[in-house]
CSV table of C-alpha atoms in Angstrom, one decimal:
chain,number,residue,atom,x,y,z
A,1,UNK,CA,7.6,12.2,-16.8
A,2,UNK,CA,5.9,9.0,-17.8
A,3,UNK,CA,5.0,6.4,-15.5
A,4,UNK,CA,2.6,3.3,-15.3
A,5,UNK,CA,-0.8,4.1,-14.6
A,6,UNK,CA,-4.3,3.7,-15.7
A,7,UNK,CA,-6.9,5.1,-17.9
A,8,UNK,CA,-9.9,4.2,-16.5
A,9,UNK,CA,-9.4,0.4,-15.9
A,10,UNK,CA,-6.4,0.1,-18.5
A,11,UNK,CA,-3.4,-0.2,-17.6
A,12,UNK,CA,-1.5,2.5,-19.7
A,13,UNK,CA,1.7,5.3,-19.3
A,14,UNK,CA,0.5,8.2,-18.4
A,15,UNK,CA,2.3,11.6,-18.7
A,16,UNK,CA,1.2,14.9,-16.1
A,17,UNK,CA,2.8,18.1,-17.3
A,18,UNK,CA,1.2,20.9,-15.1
A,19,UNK,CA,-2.1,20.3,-15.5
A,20,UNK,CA,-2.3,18.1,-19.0
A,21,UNK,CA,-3.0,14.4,-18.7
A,22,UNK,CA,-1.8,12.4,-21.6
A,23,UNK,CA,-1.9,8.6,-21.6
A,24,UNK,CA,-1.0,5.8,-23.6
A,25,UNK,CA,-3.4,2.4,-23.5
A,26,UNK,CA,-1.1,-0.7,-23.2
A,27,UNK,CA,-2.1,-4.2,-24.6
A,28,UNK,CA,-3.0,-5.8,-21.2
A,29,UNK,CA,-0.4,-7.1,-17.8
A,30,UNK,CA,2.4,-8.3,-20.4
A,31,UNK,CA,2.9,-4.4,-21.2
A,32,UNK,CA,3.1,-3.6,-17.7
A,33,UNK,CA,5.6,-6.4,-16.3
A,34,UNK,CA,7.7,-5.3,-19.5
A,35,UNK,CA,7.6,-1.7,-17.8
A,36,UNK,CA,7.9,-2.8,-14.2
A,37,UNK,CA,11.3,-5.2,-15.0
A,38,UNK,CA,12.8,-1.8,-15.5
A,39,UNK,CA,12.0,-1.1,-11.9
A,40,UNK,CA,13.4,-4.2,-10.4
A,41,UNK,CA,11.4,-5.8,-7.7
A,42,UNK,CA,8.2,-4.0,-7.0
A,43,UNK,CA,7.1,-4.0,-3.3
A,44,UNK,CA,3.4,-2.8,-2.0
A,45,UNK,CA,3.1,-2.0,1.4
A,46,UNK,CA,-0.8,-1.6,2.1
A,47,UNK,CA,-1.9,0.6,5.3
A,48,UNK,CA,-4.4,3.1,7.0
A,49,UNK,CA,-1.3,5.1,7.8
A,50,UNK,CA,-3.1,6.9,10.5
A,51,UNK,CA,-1.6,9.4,13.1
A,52,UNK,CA,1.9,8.9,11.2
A,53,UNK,CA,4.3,7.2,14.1
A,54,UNK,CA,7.5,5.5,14.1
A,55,UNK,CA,5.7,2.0,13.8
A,56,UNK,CA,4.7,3.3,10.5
A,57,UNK,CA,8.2,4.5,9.6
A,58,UNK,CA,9.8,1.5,10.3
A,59,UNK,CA,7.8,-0.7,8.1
A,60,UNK,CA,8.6,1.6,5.2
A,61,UNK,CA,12.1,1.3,6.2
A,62,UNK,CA,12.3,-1.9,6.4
A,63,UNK,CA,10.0,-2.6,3.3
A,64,UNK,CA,12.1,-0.7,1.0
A,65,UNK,CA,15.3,-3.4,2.0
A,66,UNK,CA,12.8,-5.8,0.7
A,67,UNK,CA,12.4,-4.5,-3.1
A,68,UNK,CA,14.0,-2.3,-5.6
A,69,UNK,CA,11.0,-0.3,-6.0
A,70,UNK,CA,8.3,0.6,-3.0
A,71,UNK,CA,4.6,1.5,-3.8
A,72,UNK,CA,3.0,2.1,-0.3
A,73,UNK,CA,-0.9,1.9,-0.8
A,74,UNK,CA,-2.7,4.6,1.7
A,75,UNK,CA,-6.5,2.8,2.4
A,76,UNK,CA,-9.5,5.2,1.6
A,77,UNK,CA,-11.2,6.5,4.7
A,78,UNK,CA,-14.4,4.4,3.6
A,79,UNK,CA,-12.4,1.2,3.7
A,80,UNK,CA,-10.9,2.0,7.2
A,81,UNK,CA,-14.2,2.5,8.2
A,82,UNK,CA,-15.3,-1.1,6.6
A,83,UNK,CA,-12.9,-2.9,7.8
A,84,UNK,CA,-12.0,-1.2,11.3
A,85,UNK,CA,-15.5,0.2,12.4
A,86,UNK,CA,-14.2,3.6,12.8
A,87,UNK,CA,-13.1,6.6,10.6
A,88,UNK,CA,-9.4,7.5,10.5
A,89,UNK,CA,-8.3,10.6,12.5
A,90,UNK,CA,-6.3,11.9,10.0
A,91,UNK,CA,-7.8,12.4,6.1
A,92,UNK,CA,-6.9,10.6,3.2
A,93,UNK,CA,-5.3,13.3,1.5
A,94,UNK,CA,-3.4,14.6,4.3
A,95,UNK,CA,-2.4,10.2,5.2
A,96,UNK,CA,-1.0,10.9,1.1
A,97,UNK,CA,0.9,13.5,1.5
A,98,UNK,CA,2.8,12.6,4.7
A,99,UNK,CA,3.3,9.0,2.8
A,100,UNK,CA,4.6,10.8,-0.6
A,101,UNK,CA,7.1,12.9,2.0
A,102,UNK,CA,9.0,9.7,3.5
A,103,UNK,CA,12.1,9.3,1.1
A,104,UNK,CA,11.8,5.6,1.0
A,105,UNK,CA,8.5,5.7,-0.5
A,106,UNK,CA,8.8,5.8,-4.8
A,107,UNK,CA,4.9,5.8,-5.3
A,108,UNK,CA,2.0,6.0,-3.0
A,109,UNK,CA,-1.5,5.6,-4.4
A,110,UNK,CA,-4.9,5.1,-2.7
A,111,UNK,CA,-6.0,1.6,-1.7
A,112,UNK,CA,-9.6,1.3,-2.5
A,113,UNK,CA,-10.2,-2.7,-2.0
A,114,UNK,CA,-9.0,-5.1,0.9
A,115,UNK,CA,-9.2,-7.4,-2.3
A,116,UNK,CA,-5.2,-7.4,-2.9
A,117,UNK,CA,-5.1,-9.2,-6.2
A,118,UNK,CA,-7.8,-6.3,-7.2
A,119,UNK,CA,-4.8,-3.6,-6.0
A,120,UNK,CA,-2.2,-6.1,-8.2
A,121,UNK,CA,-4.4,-6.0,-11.2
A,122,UNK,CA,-4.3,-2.3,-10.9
A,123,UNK,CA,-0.9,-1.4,-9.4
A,124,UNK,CA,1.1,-4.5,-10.6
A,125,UNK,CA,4.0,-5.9,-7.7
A,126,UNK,CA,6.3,-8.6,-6.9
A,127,UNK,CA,6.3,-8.6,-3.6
A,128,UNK,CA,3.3,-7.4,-0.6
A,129,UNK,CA,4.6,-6.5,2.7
A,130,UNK,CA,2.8,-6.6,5.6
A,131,UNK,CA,4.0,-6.0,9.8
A,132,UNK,CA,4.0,-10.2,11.5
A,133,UNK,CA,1.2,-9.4,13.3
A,134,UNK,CA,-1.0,-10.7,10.1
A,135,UNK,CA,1.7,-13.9,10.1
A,136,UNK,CA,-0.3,-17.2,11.1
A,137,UNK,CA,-3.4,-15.7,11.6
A,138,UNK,CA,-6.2,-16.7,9.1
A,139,UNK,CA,-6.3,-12.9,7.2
A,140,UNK,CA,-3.0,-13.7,6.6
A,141,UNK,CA,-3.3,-17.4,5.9
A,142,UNK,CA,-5.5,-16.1,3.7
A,143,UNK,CA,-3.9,-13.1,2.1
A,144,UNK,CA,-1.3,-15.1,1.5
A,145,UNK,CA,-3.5,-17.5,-1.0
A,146,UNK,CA,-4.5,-14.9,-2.8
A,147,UNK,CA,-1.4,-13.6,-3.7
A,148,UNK,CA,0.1,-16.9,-4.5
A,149,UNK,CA,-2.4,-17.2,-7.0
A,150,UNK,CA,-1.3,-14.4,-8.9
A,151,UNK,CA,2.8,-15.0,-8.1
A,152,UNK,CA,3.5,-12.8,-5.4
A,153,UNK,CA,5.3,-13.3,-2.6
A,154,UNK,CA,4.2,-12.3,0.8
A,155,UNK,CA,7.0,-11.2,3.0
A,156,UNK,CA,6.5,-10.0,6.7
A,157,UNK,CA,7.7,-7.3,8.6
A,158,UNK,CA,8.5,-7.0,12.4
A,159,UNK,CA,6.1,-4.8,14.2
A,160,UNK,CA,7.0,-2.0,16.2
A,161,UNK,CA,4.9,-2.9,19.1
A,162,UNK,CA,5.3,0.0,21.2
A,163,UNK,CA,3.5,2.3,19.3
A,164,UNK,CA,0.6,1.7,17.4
A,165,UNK,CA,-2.2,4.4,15.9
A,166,UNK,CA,-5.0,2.2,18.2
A,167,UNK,CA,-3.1,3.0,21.3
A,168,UNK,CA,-3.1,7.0,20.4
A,169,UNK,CA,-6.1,6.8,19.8
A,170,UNK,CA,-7.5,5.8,22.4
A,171,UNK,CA,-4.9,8.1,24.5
A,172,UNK,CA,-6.1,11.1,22.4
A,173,UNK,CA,-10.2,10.1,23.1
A,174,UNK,CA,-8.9,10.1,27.1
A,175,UNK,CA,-8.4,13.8,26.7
């Protein structure tokens, strides 16, 4: 099956048949909006994804009413670290596979940068969701300029505010 991807830092279509890569450079971002038009409005939902919970589930729910197409972006354990000053619990690949599992999800693919238009320049989207706790605060003031810049819409999400991977956390540390 073909699907947008990248060799190296080009966009391109790239094929995986067992364990054969074959991929096809395209001329630049017109070649992939050309592709993604076939899959209507593209949403990304960026996230640690940590300790999977039903906060987590209901963003993806109620991301994929927001687009045609949902690529959920599962942050590196490095980046976590960077930007959270701790390590997730759970590993990246293991935060991967639970994310490819949930039926709403079309795509999920690692998040290396906090640098969003970085992430559109190599995942290409319409549309970034994010839970309202970002809304009016200046990461999100700011999140949103940057994605203005390249076209894309910022739309928020209610957060589930009974559950939250911080507040397991710290339950499961109590133990």
């Amino acid at each position: 099956r073909w699907a947008v991807g990248a060799c190296g830092r080009q966009p391109a279509l790239v094929c995986r048949m067992g364990s054969a890569t074959s991929a096809i450079l395209l001329g630049g971002r017109s070649a992939v909006d050309s592709i993604q038009q076939e899959k209507g409005v593209v949403g990304y939902v960026p996230g640690g994804w940590d300790m999977f919970h039903v906060g987590h589930l209901n963003i993806l729910n109620r991301a994929k009413q927001e687009c045609d197409y949902l690529i959920v972006g599962v942050t590196t354990d490095d980046a976590l670290f960077e930007m959270k000053g701790k390590r997730p619990i759970v590993p990246l690949a293991e935060r991967l596979a639970i994310v490819e599992a949930i039926g709403v999800v079309d795509e999920a693919v690692v998040d290396f940068s906090r640098n969003k238009v970085q992430v559109w320049r190599r995942v290409g989207f319409d549309v970034l969701l994010k839970g309202d706790d970002w809304k009016g605060t200046a990461k999100g003031d700011q999140l949103e300029r940057d994605m203005a810049s390249v076209g894309v819409r910022v739309c928020y999400l209610p957060y589930t505010h009974t559950t939250s991977s911080t507040e397991l956390r710290r339950v499961l540390l109590a133990l």
